Coordinates of C-alpha atoms in Angstrom, one line a residue:
X1 CA 0.0 0.0 0.0
X2 CA 1.3 3.4 -1.0
X3 CA 2.3 5.8 1.8
X4 CA 0.4 9.0 2.4
X5 CA 2.1 12.4 2.2
X6 CA 1.9 12.6 6.0
X7 CA 3.7 9.2 6.4
X8 CA 6.4 10.2 3.9
X9 CA 6.8 13.5 5.9
X10 CA 7.2 11.5 9.1
X11 CA 9.7 9.1 7.6
X12 CA 11.8 12.0 6.1
X13 CA 11.6 13.9 9.4
X14 CA 12.9 10.9 11.4
X15 CA 15.7 10.2 8.9
X16 CA 16.7 13.9 8.8
X17 CA 16.6 14.7 12.5
X18 CA 18.2 11.5 13.5
X19 CA 21.2 12.2 11.2
X20 CA 21.4 15.9 12.3
X21 CA 21.5 14.7 15.9
X22 CA 24.8 12.9 15.5
X23 CA 26.3 15.3 12.9
X24 CA 25.6 18.4 15.0
X25 CA 27.2 16.8 18.1
X26 CA 30.3 16.0 16.0
X27 CA 30.3 19.5 14.5
X28 CA 30.4 21.0 17.9
X29 CA 33.4 18.9 18.8
X30 CA 35.3 20.2 15.8
X31 CA 35.3 23.9 16.9
X32 CA 38.1 25.6 18.6
X33 CA 37.8 28.9 20.5
X34 CA 39.3 30.8 23.4
X35 CA 38.1 30.1 26.9
X36 CA 37.8 32.1 30.0
X37 CA 40.6 34.2 31.6
X38 CA 42.2 34.7 28.2
X39 CA 42.9 31.0 27.6
X40 CA 44.2 30.3 24.1
X41 CA 42.2 28.6 21.4
X42 CA 41.4 25.0 22.3
X43 CA 38.9 22.3 21.1
X44 CA 35.3 22.4 22.3
X45 CA 35.5 19.3 24.4
X46 CA 32.5 19.4 26.7
X47 CA 30.6 16.0 26.5
X48 CA 28.6 16.5 29.7
X49 CA 27.4 19.9 28.6
X50 CA 26.3 18.4 25.3
X51 CA 24.5 15.6 27.2
X52 CA 22.6 18.2 29.2
X53 CA 21.5 19.7 25.9
X54 CA 20.3 16.3 24.7
X55 CA 18.3 15.8 27.9
X56 CA 16.7 19.2 27.4
X57 CA 15.6 18.0 24.0
X58 CA 14.1 14.9 25.6
X59 CA 12.4 17.0 28.3
X60 CA 10.7 19.0 25.6
X61 CA 8.9 15.8 24.5
X62 CA 6.9 16.1 27.8
X63 CA 5.8 19.6 26.7
X64 CA 4.8 18.3 23.3
X65 CA 2.8 15.5 25.0
X66 CA 0.7 17.9 27.1
X67 CA 0.2 20.2 24.1
X68 CA -1.1 17.3 22.0
X69 CA -3.2 16.0 24.9
X70 CA -4.8 19.5 25.4
X71 CA -5.5 19.8 21.6
X72 CA -7.0 16.3 21.5
X73 CA -9.3 17.0 24.5
X74 CA -10.8 19.9 22.6
X75 CA -12.1 17.6 19.9
X76 CA -15.7 16.4 20.1
X77 CA -14.4 12.8 20.3
X78 CA -10.9 12.6 21.8
X79 CA -8.7 9.9 20.3
X80 CA -5.4 10.2 22.2
X81 CA -4.8 7.7 24.9
X82 CA -2.9 9.5 27.7
X83 CA -2.0 6.2 29.5
X84 CA -2.5 5.3 33.1
X85 CA -1.1 7.2 36.1
X86 CA 2.3 6.0 37.4
X87 CA 5.0 6.9 39.9
X88 CA 7.5 9.1 38.1
X89 CA 10.3 7.6 40.2
X90 CA 9.9 4.4 38.0
X91 CA 11.8 6.3 35.4
X92 CA 14.7 7.2 37.7
X93 CA 16.8 4.0 37.2
X94 CA 16.4 4.1 33.3
X95 CA 17.2 7.8 33.4
X96 CA 20.4 7.2 35.3
X97 CA 21.4 4.6 32.8
X98 CA 20.5 7.0 30.0
X99 CA 22.6 9.8 31.6
X100 CA 25.7 7.6 32.1
X101 CA 25.4 6.0 28.7
X102 CA 24.9 9.2 26.8
X103 CA 27.7 11.0 28.6
X104 CA 30.1 8.1 27.8
X105 CA 29.0 8.3 24.1
X106 CA 29.7 12.0 23.9
X107 CA 33.1 11.5 25.4
X108 CA 33.7 8.8 22.7
X109 CA 32.5 11.0 19.9
X110 CA 35.4 13.4 20.7
X111 CA 37.8 10.5 19.9
X112 CA 36.3 8.8 16.8
X113 CA 34.4 9.6 13.6
X114 CA 30.7 10.2 13.4
X115 CA 30.1 7.3 11.1
X116 CA 31.9 4.8 13.3
X117 CA 30.1 6.2 16.3
X118 CA 26.7 5.5 14.7
X119 CA 27.7 2.1 13.4
X120 CA 29.1 0.9 16.7
X121 CA 25.9 1.8 18.5
X122 CA 24.4 -1.2 16.7
X123 CA 26.1 -3.3 19.5
X124 CA 23.1 -2.5 21.6
X125 CA 21.2 -5.5 20.2
X126 CA 23.9 -7.9 21.4
X127 CA 23.6 -6.8 25.0
X128 CA 19.8 -6.2 24.9
X129 CA 19.3 -9.8 23.6
X130 CA 21.6 -11.3 26.2
X131 CA 20.1 -9.3 29.1
X132 CA 16.5 -10.0 28.0
X133 CA 17.3 -13.8 28.2
X134 CA 19.0 -13.4 31.6
X135 CA 16.6 -11.1 33.3
X136 CA 13.3 -11.2 31.4
X137 CA 13.3 -14.9 30.7
X138 CA 12.9 -14.4 27.0
X139 CA 13.7 -17.1 24.5
X140 CA 15.4 -15.7 21.4
X141 CA 14.6 -17.2 18.1
X142 CA 17.4 -18.8 16.1
X143 CA 17.4 -15.9 13.6
X144 CA 18.0 -13.5 16.5
X145 CA 21.0 -15.5 17.7
X146 CA 22.4 -15.4 14.2
X147 CA 21.7 -11.7 14.1
X148 CA 23.8 -11.2 17.3
X149 CA 26.7 -13.2 15.8
X150 CA 26.5 -11.3 12.5
X151 CA 26.5 -8.0 14.5
X152 CA 29.6 -9.0 16.4
X153 CA 31.3 -9.7 13.1
X154 CA 30.2 -6.3 11.8
X155 CA 31.6 -4.6 14.9
X156 CA 35.0 -6.4 14.4
X157 CA 35.1 -5.1 10.8
X158 CA 34.2 -1.5 11.8
X159 CA 36.8 -1.7 14.5
X160 CA 39.4 -3.0 12.1
X161 CA 38.6 -0.2 9.6
X162 CA 39.2 2.3 12.4
X163 CA 42.5 0.6 13.3
X164 CA 43.7 0.5 9.7
X165 CA 42.6 4.1 9.0
X166 CA 43.4 5.5 12.4
X167 CA 46.6 7.3 11.3
X168 CA 44.6 9.1 8.6
X169 CA 42.3 10.8 11.0
X170 CA 42.8 13.9 13.2
X171 CA 42.8 11.7 16.2
X172 CA 45.6 9.4 17.4
X173 CA 45.1 5.7 16.9
X174 CA 45.0 5.2 20.7
X175 CA 42.2 7.7 20.9
X176 CA 40.2 6.1 18.1
X177 CA 40.4 2.7 19.7
X178 CA 39.5 4.1 23.1
X179 CA 36.6 5.9 21.7
X180 CA 35.3 2.7 19.9
X181 CA 35.6 0.7 23.2
X182 CA 33.8 3.5 25.1
X183 CA 30.9 3.4 22.6
X184 CA 30.5 -0.4 23.0
X185 CA 30.7 0.0 26.8
X186 CA 28.0 2.6 26.6
X187 CA 25.8 0.1 24.7
X188 CA 25.9 -2.2 27.7
X189 CA 24.4 0.6 29.8
X190 CA 21.8 1.4 27.1
X191 CA 20.8 -2.3 27.0
X192 CA 20.3 -2.3 30.8
X193 CA 18.2 0.9 30.4
X194 CA 16.0 -0.8 27.8
X195 CA 15.5 -3.9 29.9
X196 CA 14.6 -1.8 32.9
X197 CA 12.1 0.1 30.8
X198 CA 10.5 -3.1 29.7
X199 CA 10.4 -4.7 33.1
X200 CA 9.1 -1.8 35.1
X201 CA 7.8 0.9 32.8
X202 CA 6.0 -0.5 29.7
X203 CA 3.7 -2.6 31.8
X204 CA 2.1 0.7 33.1
X205 CA 1.0 1.7 29.6
X206 CA 2.8 5.0 29.6
X207 CA 2.6 7.1 26.5
X208 CA 6.0 7.0 24.7
X209 CA 6.3 10.8 24.5
X210 CA 5.6 11.0 28.3
X211 CA 8.1 8.3 28.9
X212 CA 10.9 10.0 26.9
X213 CA 10.0 13.4 28.5
X214 CA 10.1 12.0 32.1
X215 CA 13.5 10.4 31.5
X216 CA 14.6 13.7 30.0
X217 CA 13.4 15.6 33.1
X218 CA 15.5 13.4 35.5
X219 CA 18.5 13.4 33.2
X220 CA 18.5 17.2 32.6
X221 CA 18.2 18.2 36.3
X222 CA 20.5 15.5 37.7
X223 CA 23.3 16.1 35.2
X224 CA 22.9 19.9 35.5
X225 CA 23.5 19.5 39.3
X226 CA 26.5 17.1 38.7
X227 CA 28.2 19.8 36.5
X228 CA 29.0 21.6 39.8
X229 CA 31.2 18.9 41.4
X230 CA 32.6 18.0 37.9
X231 CA 34.0 21.6 37.8
X232 CA 36.3 20.8 40.8
X233 CA 37.2 17.1 39.9
X234 CA 40.8 17.2 38.5
X235 CA 41.4 14.3 36.0
X236 CA 44.7 15.4 34.5
X237 CA 45.4 14.7 30.8
X238 CA 42.1 12.8 30.4
X239 CA 40.4 16.2 30.1
X240 CA 40.9 18.5 27.1
X241 CA 39.9 21.7 28.9
X242 CA 42.6 24.1 30.2
X243 CA 41.8 23.4 33.9
X244 CA 42.0 19.6 33.3
X245 CA 38.8 19.0 35.3
X246 CA 36.1 16.4 34.5
X247 CA 33.8 19.1 33.0
X248 CA 34.3 22.9 32.9
X249 CA 30.9 24.3 32.0
X250 CA 32.1 27.9 32.4
X251 CA 34.8 27.3 29.8
X252 CA 32.1 25.9 27.5
X253 CA 30.0 29.1 27.9
X254 CA 33.0 31.3 27.3
X255 CA 33.9 29.4 24.1
X256 CA 30.3 29.7 23.0
X257 CA 30.5 33.5 23.6
X258 CA 33.7 33.7 21.5
X259 CA 32.3 31.5 18.7
X260 CA 28.4 31.6 18.6
X261 CA 28.4 28.9 15.9
X262 CA 29.0 26.4 18.7
X263 CA 25.6 27.4 20.1
X264 CA 24.0 26.6 16.7
X265 CA 25.6 23.1 16.8
X266 CA 24.3 22.5 20.3
X267 CA 20.8 23.8 19.5
X268 CA 20.8 21.5 16.5
X269 CA 21.5 18.6 18.8
X270 CA 18.8 19.6 21.3
X271 CA 16.1 20.4 18.8
X272 CA 16.8 17.3 16.6
X273 CA 16.6 14.8 19.5
X274 CA 13.1 16.2 20.3
X275 CA 11.8 15.9 16.7
X276 CA 13.6 12.6 16.3
X277 CA 11.7 11.0 19.2
X278 CA 8.4 12.5 18.1
X279 CA 8.9 11.3 14.5
X280 CA 10.1 7.8 15.6
X281 CA 7.0 7.3 17.8
X282 CA 4.8 8.6 15.0
X283 CA 6.3 6.4 12.4
X284 CA 5.7 3.4 14.7
X285 CA 2.1 4.4 15.1
X286 CA 1.3 5.5 11.5
X287 CA 3.4 3.0 9.6
X288 CA 5.1 0.2 11.5
X289 CA 7.9 -0.6 14.0
X290 CA 9.7 -2.3 11.2
X291 CA 9.8 0.9 9.1
X292 CA 11.2 2.7 12.1
X293 CA 14.0 0.1 12.5
X294 CA 14.9 0.4 8.8
X295 CA 15.0 4.3 8.9
X296 CA 17.1 4.1 12.0
X297 CA 19.6 1.9 10.1
X298 CA 19.5 4.2 7.1
X299 CA 20.6 7.3 9.1
X300 CA 23.9 5.6 9.7
X301 CA 24.5 5.7 5.9
X302 CA 23.4 9.3 5.7
X303 CA 25.8 10.3 8.5
X304 CA 28.7 8.5 6.8
X305 CA 28.0 10.1 3.4
X306 CA 27.6 13.6 4.8
X307 CA 30.8 13.1 6.8
X308 CA 32.7 12.1 3.7
X309 CA 31.2 15.0 1.7
X310 CA 32.2 17.5 4.4
X311 CA 35.8 16.1 4.6
X312 CA 35.4 15.1 8.2
X313 CA 36.7 11.6 7.4
X314 CA 38.3 9.7 4.6
X315 CA 36.8 6.9 2.5
X316 CA 37.6 3.4 3.6
X317 CA 36.1 0.3 2.0
X318 CA 36.1 -1.7 5.2
X319 CA 33.5 0.7 6.6
X320 CA 31.1 -0.2 3.8
X321 CA 31.6 -3.9 4.5
X322 CA 31.1 -3.3 8.2
X323 CA 28.0 -1.2 7.6
X324 CA 26.5 -3.9 5.4
X325 CA 27.2 -6.7 7.9
X326 CA 25.8 -4.6 10.8
X327 CA 22.7 -3.9 8.7
X328 CA 22.2 -7.6 8.1
X329 CA 22.7 -8.4 11.8
X330 CA 20.2 -5.8 12.8
X331 CA 17.7 -7.0 10.2
X332 CA 18.0 -10.6 11.4
X333 CA 17.6 -9.7 15.0
X334 CA 14.6 -7.5 14.5
X335 CA 12.9 -9.9 12.1
X336 CA 13.0 -7.8 9.0
X337 CA 13.7 -11.0 7.0
X338 CA 10.3 -12.5 7.9
X339 CA 8.3 -10.8 5.1
X340 CA 10.8 -12.3 2.5
X341 CA 10.7 -15.7 4.1
X342 CA 6.9 -15.7 4.1
X343 CA 6.9 -15.6 0.3
X344 CA 9.1 -18.6 0.1
X345 CA 7.5 -22.0 -0.3
X346 CA 7.7 -23.7 3.1
X347 CA 5.4 -25.3 5.6
X348 CA 2.7 -23.1 7.1
X349 CA 3.7 -24.1 10.6
X350 CA 7.2 -22.9 10.2
X351 CA 5.9 -19.6 8.8
X352 CA 3.7 -19.1 11.7
X353 CA 6.4 -19.8 14.2
X354 CA 8.8 -17.5 12.5
X355 CA 6.3 -14.7 12.3
X356 CA 5.5 -14.7 16.0
X357 CA 6.2 -11.4 17.7
X358 CA 5.3 -11.3 21.4
X359 CA 4.2 -7.9 22.7
X360 CA 7.1 -7.5 25.1
X361 CA 9.6 -8.2 22.3
X362 CA 7.8 -5.6 20.1
X363 CA 8.1 -3.0 22.8
X364 CA 11.7 -3.7 23.3
X365 CA 12.4 -3.3 19.6
X366 CA 10.5 0.0 19.7
X367 CA 12.6 1.2 22.7
X368 CA 13.6 4.8 22.9
X369 CA 16.1 5.8 20.3
X370 CA 19.1 6.6 22.3
X371 CA 19.6 8.4 21.7
X372 CA 18.3 8.1 20.4
X373 CA 20.8 9.8 22.3

């Protein structure tokens, strides 16, 4: 069935804003500007400030939810389901995971390329699958186990591409490898977040926009408060700011004052994450969860192509191979092969078994983009 104009708009919005989210974060990392107290030019390396901006974007989803709800209630026959009431503290553990995972990923983005960053985030399905078996009692289908193994192979190829191409980037080889490892480590935390959301949150029938916004609320205020002690924690050469502290928010604001384009990049990250979450939820509702997964995979290709066009990284054939392998692994894990298999001549019983999609698994597959952070 042909898509409507609105569905095409939603798909384009999700693909565009999802790509802008990573590209704008990387763009901010590439700026250099003077800091406070007449500090010389230095790189804008403020991952925790960027994470605060990302949570501000998620928090805005809560505002969007209430605006849509008020608009819907004015209709003669309201159609929007607000979901049942819940204890907001249920979202605190997933929000803490989101805060830690996102912060680690922004640190890693300073060390590696935007395309590798996006590709390596595919590792989340490995840890999500294993944790869902261990803590949710789920039985993965054979195709999902194959998808996990293929994804591991894809990660090895992407890592090998970074290792071979490391000397051609602006970053040292050791930084690139550290960044890649940090991204994979962050995916373990993101997987824990998704399992916690499924076990304690989704059973309460919470509206997705409200769920994203509530996690954004906790992440924004907690991380904003943590910026204060981070200003005094000395970490030596690990930090790229002049004072060599864990995070120097004042230095970030001074750099923004000297080079306002940094603010544009940060706003691009904040605004895009809000629209990306809204578009992703709408695509799932208006089209299908499968389409959402496909679009989320395609944005990796968009990020890679744009990074090449802007000269942010150099072409390497191994990255294409790694992307294809990761795409196949993601497709197998999320069951995107099932429509093709359904057309093949086989026994009806096997088709039915292969096509089963328990509600909890569907919800896990539709988990918050990570973003989506």
